[in-house]
CSV table of C-alpha atoms and ligand atoms in Angstrom, one decimal:
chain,number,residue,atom,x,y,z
P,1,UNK,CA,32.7,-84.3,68.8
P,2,UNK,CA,32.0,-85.6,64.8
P,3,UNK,CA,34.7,-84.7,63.0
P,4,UNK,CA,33.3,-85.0,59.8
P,5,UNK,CA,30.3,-82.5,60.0
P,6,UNK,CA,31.0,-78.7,58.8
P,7,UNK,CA,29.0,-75.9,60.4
P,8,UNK,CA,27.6,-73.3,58.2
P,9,UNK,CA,27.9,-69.8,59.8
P,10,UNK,CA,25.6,-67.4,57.5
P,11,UNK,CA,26.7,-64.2,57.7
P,12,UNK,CA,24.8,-62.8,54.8
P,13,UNK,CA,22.5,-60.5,57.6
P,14,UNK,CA,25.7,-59.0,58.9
P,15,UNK,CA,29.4,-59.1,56.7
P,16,UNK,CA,26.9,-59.1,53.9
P,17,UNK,CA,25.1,-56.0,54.7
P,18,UNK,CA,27.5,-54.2,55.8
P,19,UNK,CA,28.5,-53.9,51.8
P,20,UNK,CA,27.2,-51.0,49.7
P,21,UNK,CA,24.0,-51.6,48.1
P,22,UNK,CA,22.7,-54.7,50.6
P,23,UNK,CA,21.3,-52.8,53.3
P,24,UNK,CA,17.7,-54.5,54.6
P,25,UNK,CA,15.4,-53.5,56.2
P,26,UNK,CA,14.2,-55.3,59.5
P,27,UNK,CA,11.4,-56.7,57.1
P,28,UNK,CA,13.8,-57.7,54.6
P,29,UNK,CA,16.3,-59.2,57.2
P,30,UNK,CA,13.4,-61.3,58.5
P,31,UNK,CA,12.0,-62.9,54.8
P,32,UNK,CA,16.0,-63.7,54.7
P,33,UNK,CA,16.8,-65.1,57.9
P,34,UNK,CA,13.6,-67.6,57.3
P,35,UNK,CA,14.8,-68.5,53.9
P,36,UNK,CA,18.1,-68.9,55.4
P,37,UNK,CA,16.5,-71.6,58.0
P,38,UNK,CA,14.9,-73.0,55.0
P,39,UNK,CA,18.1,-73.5,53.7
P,40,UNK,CA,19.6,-74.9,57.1
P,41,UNK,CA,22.1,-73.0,57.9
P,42,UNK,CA,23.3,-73.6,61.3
P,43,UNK,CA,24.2,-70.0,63.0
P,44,UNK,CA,22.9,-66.9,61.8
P,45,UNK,CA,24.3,-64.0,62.2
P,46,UNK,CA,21.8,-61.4,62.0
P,47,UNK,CA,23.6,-58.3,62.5
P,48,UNK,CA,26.1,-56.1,65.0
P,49,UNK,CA,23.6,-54.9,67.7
P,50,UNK,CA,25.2,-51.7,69.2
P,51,UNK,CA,26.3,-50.4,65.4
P,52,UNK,CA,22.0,-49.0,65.1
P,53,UNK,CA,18.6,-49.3,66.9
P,54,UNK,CA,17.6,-51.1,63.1
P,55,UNK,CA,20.4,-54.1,63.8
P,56,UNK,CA,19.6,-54.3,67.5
P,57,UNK,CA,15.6,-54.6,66.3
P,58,UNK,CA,16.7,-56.7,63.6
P,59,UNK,CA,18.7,-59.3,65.3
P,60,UNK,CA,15.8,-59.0,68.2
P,61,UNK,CA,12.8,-59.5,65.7
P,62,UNK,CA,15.2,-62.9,64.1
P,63,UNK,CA,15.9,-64.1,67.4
P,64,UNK,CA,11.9,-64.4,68.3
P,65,UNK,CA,10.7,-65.9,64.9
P,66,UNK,CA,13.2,-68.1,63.7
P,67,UNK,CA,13.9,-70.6,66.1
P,68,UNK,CA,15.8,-73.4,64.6
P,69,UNK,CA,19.3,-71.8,63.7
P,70,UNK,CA,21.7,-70.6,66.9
P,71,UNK,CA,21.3,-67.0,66.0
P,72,UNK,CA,24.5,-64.7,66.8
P,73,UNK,CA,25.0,-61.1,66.8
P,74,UNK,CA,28.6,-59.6,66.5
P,75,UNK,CA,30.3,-57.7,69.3
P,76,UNK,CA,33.6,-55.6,69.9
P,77,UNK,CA,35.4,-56.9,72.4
P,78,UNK,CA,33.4,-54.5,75.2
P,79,UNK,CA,31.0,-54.3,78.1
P,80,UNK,CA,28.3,-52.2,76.4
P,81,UNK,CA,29.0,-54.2,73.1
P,82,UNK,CA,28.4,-57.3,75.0
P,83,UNK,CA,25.7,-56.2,76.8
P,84,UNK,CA,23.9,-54.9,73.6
P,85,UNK,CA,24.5,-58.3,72.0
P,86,UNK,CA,23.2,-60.1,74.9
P,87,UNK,CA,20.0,-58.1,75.0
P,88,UNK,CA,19.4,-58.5,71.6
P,89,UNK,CA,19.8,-62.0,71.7
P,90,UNK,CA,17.4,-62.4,74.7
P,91,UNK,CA,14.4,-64.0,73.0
P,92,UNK,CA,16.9,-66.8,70.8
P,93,UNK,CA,16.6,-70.1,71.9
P,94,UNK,CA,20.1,-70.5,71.2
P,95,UNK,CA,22.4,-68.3,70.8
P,96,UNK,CA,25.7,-66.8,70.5
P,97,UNK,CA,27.9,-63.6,71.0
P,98,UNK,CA,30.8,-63.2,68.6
P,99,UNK,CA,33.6,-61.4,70.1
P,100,UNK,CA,36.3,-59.6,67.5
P,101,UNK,CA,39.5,-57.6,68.3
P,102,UNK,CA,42.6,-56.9,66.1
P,103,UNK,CA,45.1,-59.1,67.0
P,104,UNK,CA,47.7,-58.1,64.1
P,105,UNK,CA,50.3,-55.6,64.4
P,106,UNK,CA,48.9,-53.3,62.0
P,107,UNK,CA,45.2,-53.4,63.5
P,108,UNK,CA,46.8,-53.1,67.2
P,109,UNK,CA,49.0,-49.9,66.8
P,110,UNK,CA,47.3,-48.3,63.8
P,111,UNK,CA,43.8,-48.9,64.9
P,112,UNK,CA,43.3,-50.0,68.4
P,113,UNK,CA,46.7,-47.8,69.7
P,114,UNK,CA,47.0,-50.9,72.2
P,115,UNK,CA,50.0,-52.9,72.7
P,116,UNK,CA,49.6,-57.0,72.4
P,117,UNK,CA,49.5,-57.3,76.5
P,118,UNK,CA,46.6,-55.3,76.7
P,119,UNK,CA,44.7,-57.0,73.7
P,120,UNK,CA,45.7,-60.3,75.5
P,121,UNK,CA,43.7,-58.6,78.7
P,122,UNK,CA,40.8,-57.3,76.6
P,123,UNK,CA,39.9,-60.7,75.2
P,124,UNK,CA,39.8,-62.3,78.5
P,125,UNK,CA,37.1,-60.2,80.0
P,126,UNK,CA,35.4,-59.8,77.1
P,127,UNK,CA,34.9,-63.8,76.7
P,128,UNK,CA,34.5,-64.5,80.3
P,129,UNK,CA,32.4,-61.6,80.9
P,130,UNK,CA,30.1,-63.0,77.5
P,131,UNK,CA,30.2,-66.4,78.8
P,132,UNK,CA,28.3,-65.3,81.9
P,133,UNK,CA,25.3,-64.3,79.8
P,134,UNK,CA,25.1,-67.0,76.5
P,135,UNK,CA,26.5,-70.7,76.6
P,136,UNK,CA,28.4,-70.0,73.0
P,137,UNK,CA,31.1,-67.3,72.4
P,138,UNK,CA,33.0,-67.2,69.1
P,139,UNK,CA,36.1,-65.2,69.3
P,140,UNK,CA,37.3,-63.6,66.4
P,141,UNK,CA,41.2,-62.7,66.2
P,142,UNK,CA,40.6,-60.0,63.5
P,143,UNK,CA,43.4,-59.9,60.9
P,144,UNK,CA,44.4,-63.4,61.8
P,145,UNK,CA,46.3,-64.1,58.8
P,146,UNK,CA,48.3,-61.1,58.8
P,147,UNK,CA,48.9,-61.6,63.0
P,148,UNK,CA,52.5,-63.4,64.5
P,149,UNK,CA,51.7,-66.5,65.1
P,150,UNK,CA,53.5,-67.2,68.2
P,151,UNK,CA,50.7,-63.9,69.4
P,152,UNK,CA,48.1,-65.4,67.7
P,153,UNK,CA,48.5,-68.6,69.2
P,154,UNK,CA,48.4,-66.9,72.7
P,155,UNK,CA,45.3,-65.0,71.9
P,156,UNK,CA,43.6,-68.2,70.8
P,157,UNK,CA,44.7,-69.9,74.0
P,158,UNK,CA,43.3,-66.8,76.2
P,159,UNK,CA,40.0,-66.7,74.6
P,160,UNK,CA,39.9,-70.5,75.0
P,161,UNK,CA,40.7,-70.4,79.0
P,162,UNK,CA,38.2,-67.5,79.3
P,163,UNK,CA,35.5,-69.7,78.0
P,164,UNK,CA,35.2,-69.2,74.3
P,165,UNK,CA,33.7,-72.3,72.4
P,166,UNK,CA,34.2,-71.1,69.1
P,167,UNK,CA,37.5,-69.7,67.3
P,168,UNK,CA,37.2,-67.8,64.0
P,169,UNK,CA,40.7,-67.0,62.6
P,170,UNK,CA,39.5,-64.4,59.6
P,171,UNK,CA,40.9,-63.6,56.4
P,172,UNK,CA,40.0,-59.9,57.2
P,173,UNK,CA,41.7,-58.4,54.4
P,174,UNK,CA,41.7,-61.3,51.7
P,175,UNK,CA,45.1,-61.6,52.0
P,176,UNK,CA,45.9,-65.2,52.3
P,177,UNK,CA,46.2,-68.3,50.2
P,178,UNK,CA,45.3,-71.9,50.7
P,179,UNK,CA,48.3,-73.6,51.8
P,180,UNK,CA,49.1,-71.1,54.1
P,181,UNK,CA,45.8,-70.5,55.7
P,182,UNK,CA,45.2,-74.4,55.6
P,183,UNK,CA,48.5,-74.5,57.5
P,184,UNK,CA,47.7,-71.8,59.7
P,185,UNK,CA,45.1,-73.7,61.3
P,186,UNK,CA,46.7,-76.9,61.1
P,187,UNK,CA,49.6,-75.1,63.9
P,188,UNK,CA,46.9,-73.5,66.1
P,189,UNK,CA,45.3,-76.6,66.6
P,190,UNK,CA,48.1,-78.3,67.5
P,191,UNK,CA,50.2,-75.6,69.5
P,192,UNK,CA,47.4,-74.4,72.1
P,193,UNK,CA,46.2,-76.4,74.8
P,194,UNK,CA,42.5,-76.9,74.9
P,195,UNK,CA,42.3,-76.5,70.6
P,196,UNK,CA,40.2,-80.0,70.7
P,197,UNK,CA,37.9,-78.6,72.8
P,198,UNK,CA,36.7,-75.9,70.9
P,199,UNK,CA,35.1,-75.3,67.0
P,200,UNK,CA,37.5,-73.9,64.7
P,201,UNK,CA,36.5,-71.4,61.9
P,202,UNK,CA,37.0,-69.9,58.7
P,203,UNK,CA,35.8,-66.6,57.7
P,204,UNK,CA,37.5,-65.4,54.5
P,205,UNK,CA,36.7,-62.2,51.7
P,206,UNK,CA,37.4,-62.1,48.7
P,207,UNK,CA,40.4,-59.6,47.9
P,208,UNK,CA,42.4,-61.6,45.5
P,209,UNK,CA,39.2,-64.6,44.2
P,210,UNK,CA,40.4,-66.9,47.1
P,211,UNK,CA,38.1,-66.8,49.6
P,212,UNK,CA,36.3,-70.1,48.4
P,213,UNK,CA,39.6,-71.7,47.8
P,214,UNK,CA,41.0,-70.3,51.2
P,215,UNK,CA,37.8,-71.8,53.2
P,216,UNK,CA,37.7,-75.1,51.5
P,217,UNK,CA,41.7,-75.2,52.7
P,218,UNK,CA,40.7,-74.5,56.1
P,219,UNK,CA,38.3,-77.5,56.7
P,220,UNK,CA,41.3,-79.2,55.1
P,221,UNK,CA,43.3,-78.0,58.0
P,222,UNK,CA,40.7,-78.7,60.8
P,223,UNK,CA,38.4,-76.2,60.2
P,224,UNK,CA,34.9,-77.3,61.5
P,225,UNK,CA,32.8,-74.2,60.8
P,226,UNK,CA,33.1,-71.9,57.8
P,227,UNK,CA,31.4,-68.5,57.9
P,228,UNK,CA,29.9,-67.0,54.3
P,229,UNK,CA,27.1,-65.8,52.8
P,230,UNK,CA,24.5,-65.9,50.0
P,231,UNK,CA,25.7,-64.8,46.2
P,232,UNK,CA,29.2,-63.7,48.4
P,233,UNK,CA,28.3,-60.6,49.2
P,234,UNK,CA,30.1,-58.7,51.9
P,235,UNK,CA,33.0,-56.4,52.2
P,236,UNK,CA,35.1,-54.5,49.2
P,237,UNK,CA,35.1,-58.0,47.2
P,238,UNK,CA,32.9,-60.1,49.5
P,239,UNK,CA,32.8,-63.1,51.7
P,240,UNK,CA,33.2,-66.6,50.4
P,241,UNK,CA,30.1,-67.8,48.8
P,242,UNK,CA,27.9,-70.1,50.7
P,243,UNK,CA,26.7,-71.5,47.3
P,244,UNK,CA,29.9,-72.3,46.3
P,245,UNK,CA,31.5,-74.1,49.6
P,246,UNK,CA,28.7,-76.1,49.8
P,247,UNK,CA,28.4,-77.4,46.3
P,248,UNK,CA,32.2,-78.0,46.5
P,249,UNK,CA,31.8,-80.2,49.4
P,250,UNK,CA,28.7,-82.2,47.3
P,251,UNK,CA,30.5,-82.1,43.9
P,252,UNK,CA,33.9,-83.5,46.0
P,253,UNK,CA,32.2,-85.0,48.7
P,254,UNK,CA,35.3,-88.3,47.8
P,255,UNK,CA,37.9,-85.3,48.6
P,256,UNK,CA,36.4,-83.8,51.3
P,257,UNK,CA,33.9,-86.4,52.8
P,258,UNK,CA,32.1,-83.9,55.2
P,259,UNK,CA,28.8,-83.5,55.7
P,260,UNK,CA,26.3,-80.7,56.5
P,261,UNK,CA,23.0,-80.1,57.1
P,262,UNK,CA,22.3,-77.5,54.3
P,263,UNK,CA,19.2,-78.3,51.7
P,264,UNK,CA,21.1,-77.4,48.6
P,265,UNK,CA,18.3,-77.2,45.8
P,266,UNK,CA,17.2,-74.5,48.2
P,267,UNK,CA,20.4,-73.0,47.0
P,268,UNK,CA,19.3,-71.2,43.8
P,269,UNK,CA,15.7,-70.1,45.5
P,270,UNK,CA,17.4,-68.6,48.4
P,271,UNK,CA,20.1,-66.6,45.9
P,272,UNK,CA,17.2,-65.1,43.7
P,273,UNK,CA,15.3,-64.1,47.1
P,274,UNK,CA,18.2,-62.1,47.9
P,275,UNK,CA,18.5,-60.3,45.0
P,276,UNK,CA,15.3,-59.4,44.6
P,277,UNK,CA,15.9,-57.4,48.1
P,278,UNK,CA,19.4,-56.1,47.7
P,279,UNK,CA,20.2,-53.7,44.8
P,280,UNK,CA,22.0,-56.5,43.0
P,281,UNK,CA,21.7,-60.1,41.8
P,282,UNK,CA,25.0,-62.8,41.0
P,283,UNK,CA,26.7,-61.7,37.4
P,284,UNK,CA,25.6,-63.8,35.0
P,285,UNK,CA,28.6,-66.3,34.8
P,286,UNK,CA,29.0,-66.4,39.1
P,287,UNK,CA,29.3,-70.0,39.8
P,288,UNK,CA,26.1,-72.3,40.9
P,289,UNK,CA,23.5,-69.5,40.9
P,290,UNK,CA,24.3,-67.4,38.1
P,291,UNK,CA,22.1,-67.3,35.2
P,292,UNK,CA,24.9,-68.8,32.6
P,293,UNK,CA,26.3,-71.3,35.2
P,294,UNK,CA,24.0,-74.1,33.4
P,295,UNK,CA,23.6,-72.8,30.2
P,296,UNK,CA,25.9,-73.8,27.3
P,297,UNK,CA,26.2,-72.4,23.9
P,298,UNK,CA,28.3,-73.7,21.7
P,299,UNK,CA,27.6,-76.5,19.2
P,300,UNK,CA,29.8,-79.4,20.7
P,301,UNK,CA,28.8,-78.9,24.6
P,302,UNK,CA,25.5,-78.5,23.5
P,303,UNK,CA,25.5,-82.2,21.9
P,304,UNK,CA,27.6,-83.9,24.6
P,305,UNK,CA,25.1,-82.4,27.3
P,306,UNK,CA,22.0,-83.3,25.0
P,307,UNK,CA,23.5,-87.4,25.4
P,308,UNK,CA,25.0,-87.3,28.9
P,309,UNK,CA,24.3,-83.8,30.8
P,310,UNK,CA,27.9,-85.0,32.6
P,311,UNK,CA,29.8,-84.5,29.6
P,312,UNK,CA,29.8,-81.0,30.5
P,313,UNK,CA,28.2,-80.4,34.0
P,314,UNK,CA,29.5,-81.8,37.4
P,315,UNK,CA,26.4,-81.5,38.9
P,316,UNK,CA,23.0,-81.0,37.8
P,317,UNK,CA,21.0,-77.9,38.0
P,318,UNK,CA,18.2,-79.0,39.7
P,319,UNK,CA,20.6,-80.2,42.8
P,320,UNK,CA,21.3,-76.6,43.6
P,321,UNK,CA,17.7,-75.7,43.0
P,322,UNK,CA,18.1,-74.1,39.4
P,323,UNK,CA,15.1,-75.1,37.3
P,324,UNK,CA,15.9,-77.9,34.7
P,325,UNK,CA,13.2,-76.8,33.0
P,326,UNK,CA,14.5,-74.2,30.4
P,327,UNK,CA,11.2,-73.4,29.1
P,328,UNK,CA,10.8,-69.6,28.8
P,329,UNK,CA,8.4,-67.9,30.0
P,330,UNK,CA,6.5,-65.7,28.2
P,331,UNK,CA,3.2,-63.7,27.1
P,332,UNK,CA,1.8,-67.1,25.5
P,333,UNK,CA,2.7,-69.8,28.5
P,334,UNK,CA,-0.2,-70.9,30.5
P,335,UNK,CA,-1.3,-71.2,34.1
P,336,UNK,CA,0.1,-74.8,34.5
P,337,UNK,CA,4.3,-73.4,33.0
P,338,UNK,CA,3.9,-70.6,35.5
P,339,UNK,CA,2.9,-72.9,38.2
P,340,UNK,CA,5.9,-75.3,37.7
P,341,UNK,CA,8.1,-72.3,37.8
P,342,UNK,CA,7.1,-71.1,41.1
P,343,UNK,CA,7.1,-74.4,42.8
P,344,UNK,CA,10.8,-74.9,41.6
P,345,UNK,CA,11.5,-71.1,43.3
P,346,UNK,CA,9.9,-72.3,46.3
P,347,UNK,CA,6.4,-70.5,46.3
P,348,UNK,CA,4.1,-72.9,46.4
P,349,UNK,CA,1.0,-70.9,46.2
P,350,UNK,CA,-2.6,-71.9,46.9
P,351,UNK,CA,-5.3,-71.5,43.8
P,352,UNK,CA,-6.5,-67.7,44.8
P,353,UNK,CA,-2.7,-66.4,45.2
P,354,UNK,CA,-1.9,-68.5,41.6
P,355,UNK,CA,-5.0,-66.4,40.2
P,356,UNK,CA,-3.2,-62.8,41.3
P,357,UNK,CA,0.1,-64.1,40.4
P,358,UNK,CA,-1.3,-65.1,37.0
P,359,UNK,CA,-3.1,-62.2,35.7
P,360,UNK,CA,0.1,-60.0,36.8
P,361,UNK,CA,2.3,-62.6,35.1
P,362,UNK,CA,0.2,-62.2,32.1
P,363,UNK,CA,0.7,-58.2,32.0
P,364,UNK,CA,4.1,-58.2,33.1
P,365,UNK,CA,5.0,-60.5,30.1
P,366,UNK,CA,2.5,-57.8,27.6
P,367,UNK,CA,5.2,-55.4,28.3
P,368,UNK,CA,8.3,-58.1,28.4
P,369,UNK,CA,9.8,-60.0,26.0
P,370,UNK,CA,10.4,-63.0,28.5
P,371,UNK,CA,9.8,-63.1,32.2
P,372,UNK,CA,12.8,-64.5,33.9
P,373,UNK,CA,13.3,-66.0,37.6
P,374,UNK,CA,13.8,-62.7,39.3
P,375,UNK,CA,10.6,-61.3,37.7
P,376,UNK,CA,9.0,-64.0,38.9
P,377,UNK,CA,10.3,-63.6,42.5
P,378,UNK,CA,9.6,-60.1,42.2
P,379,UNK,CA,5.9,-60.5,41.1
P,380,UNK,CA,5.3,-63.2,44.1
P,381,UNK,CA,7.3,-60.9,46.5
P,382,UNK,CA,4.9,-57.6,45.6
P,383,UNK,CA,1.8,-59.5,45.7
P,384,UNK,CA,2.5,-60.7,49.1
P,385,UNK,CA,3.1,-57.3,50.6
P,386,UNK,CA,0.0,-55.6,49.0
P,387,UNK,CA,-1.9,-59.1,50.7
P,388,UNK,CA,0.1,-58.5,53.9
P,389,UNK,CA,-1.0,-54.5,53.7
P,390,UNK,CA,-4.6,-55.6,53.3
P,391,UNK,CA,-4.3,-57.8,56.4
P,392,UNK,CA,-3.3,-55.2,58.5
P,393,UNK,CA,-5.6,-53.2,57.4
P,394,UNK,CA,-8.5,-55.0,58.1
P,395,UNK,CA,-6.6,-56.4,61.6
P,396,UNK,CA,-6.7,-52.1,62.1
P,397,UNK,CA,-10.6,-51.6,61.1
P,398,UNK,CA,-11.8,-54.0,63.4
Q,401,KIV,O1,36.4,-60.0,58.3
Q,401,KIV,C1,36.4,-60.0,59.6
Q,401,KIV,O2,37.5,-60.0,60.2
Q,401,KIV,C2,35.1,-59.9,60.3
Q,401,KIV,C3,35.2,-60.2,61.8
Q,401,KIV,C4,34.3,-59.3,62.5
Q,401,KIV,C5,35.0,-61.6,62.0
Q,401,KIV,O3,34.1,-59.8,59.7
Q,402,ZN,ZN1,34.4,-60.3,57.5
């Protein structure tokens, strides 16, 4: 098994949603999951099947049309659960059930009202019984960080005897720090028997501004597949940002020296595509994506980027995907500067669809003082769905 290739695990369609404000729709989840193949992510998690007819559709209508990714859906550690993941997952290619259960103290008497014998059971059938339907089960210790270790040790080697070929030890509650969680991995792979037979993972939110840090420590400590998602959106503070692990791993690529099979000027496209669907984009000043993250303002970084852009940036913009091109766009820019724009978003359109994204250009920047990326996005994304309407519509007339 290469040791020095990191799996990305996009959870965007899942720990992302589940945040307020990033619901999608089953239309929505679909433009993301194929921008998120675009991107090459390697396992997409497109939702939690049993939680709503809209996930179980969801993660059905993603396993069917995007084919390239192992597409996973999350499951409690439970026959229906399973089942219900299994179903959904029926028309994937490949694919993968992710099995959680508590496996800290807190979780197991506060929230489950199990003891740690019985949590050891439940994760054997749930794994083995999993196993019988998909060739990939992830099992997830939830509350890893905050579990004994001696326990979670045991639970790790459980999951691994009953067939799991993934282990995710999550950060549930952003509690951790790097050494520790780097270290935590470090002793799970080397106490339980079969650990070199299986992927580890991180999966790690964002409580206290770690959850980059606290991943990037991981793969440090063996980790071979981290689990994030786009602009870091997830739970309370998020999940570590997909952006930001992978341009960490380019930027330090003499640190780290792992490779991946992301695209990463596909980074900044994919970001603004998400925003344009959930209520929210990245702040301004959020690393990689954000609008500021490549702009400078005073005087002296101005000059030193004007001679060498390194003086001041450790990577360029345009190898995330952000538009070099500063030019903004406005009432008096012309076919051609609108063009350009697009194509570094990603939307290369054909010479009818630059016409309609034009003249709506052209009156969207009568009203504005300057049209900026998302507006862009926006204006591509509403033209395609009035086109897509008219399809139908004539598909239904004749
Ligand atoms: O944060 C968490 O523990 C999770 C699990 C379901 C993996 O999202
Ligand atoms: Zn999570």
């Amino acid at each position: 098994m290469a040791q020095d290739r990191v799996f990305f695990f996009d959870t965007t369609l899942r720990d992302g949603e589940q945040s307020p404000g990033c619901s999608m729709t089953q239309a929505e989840k679909l433009i993301m999951a194929h921008a998120l193949d675009d991107l090459g992510v390697d396992i997409l998690e497109a939702g939690f099947a049993i939680a709503s007819e809209g996930d179980f559709a969801a993660i059905q209508a993603v396993a069917k049309e995007v084919r390239r990714p192992r597409i996973a859906s999350l499951s409690r550690a439970r026959r229906e659960d399973i089942e219900r993941a299994a179903a959904a997952l029926e028309p994937a290619d490949r694919s993968r059930i992710h099995i959680f259960l508590a496996s800290s103290d807190i979780h197991l008497e506060y929230k489950l009202k199990i003891g740690r014998e019985e949590a050891l059971e439940q994760a054997h059938k749930a794994v083995a019984l999993a196993r019988t339907y998909v060739d990939e089960v992830e099992f997830s210790p939830e509350d890893s960080t905050r579990t004994n270790i001696d326990f979670l040790c045991k639970i790790v080697q459980v999951a691994i005897e009953a067939g799991a070929t993934t282990i995710n030890m999550p950060d549930t509650v952003g509690y951790t720090i790097p050494d520790e969680y780097r270290q935590m991995f470090r002793t799970v792979r080397e106490r339980v028997p079969g650990a070199d037979k299986v992927v580890f993972s991180a999966h790690c939110h964002n409580d206290l501004g770690l959850a980059v840090a606290n991943s990037l420590a991981a793969i440090e400590g063996g980790a071979r597949q981290v689990e994030c998602t786009i602009n870091g959106i997830g739970e309370r503070a998020g999940n570590a940002a997909l952006e930001e692990i992978a341009a960490a791993l380019m930027v330090r690529e003499n640190h780290f020296q792992k490779q991946h099979g992301l695209k990463l000027e596909k980074l900044y496209p994919v970001s603004q595509q998400l925003a344009q669907i959930i209520s929210f984009g990245p702040s301004p000043n959020k690393a990689i994506v954000g609008g500021n993250a490549f702009a400078h303002e005073a005087g002296i970084h101005q000059h030193g980027v004007l001679s060498n852009p390194l003086t001041y940036e450790i990577m360029t913009p345009e190898s995330v995907g952000v538009p070099s091109n500063r030019m903004v766009l406005g009432k008096h820019s012309g076919r051609h500067a609108l063009r350009s724009r697009l194509l570094a978003l990603g939307y290369d359109l054909n010479a009818e669809d630059l016409d309609a994204a034009y003249h709506a250009f052209t009156e969207l920047a009568d009203r504005k003082k300057a049209v900026y990326d998302l507006d862009l996005i926006n204006l591509v994304a509403h033209h395609k769905r009035h086109a897509d309407l008219i399809a139908a519509e004539t598909v239904g007339e004749a």
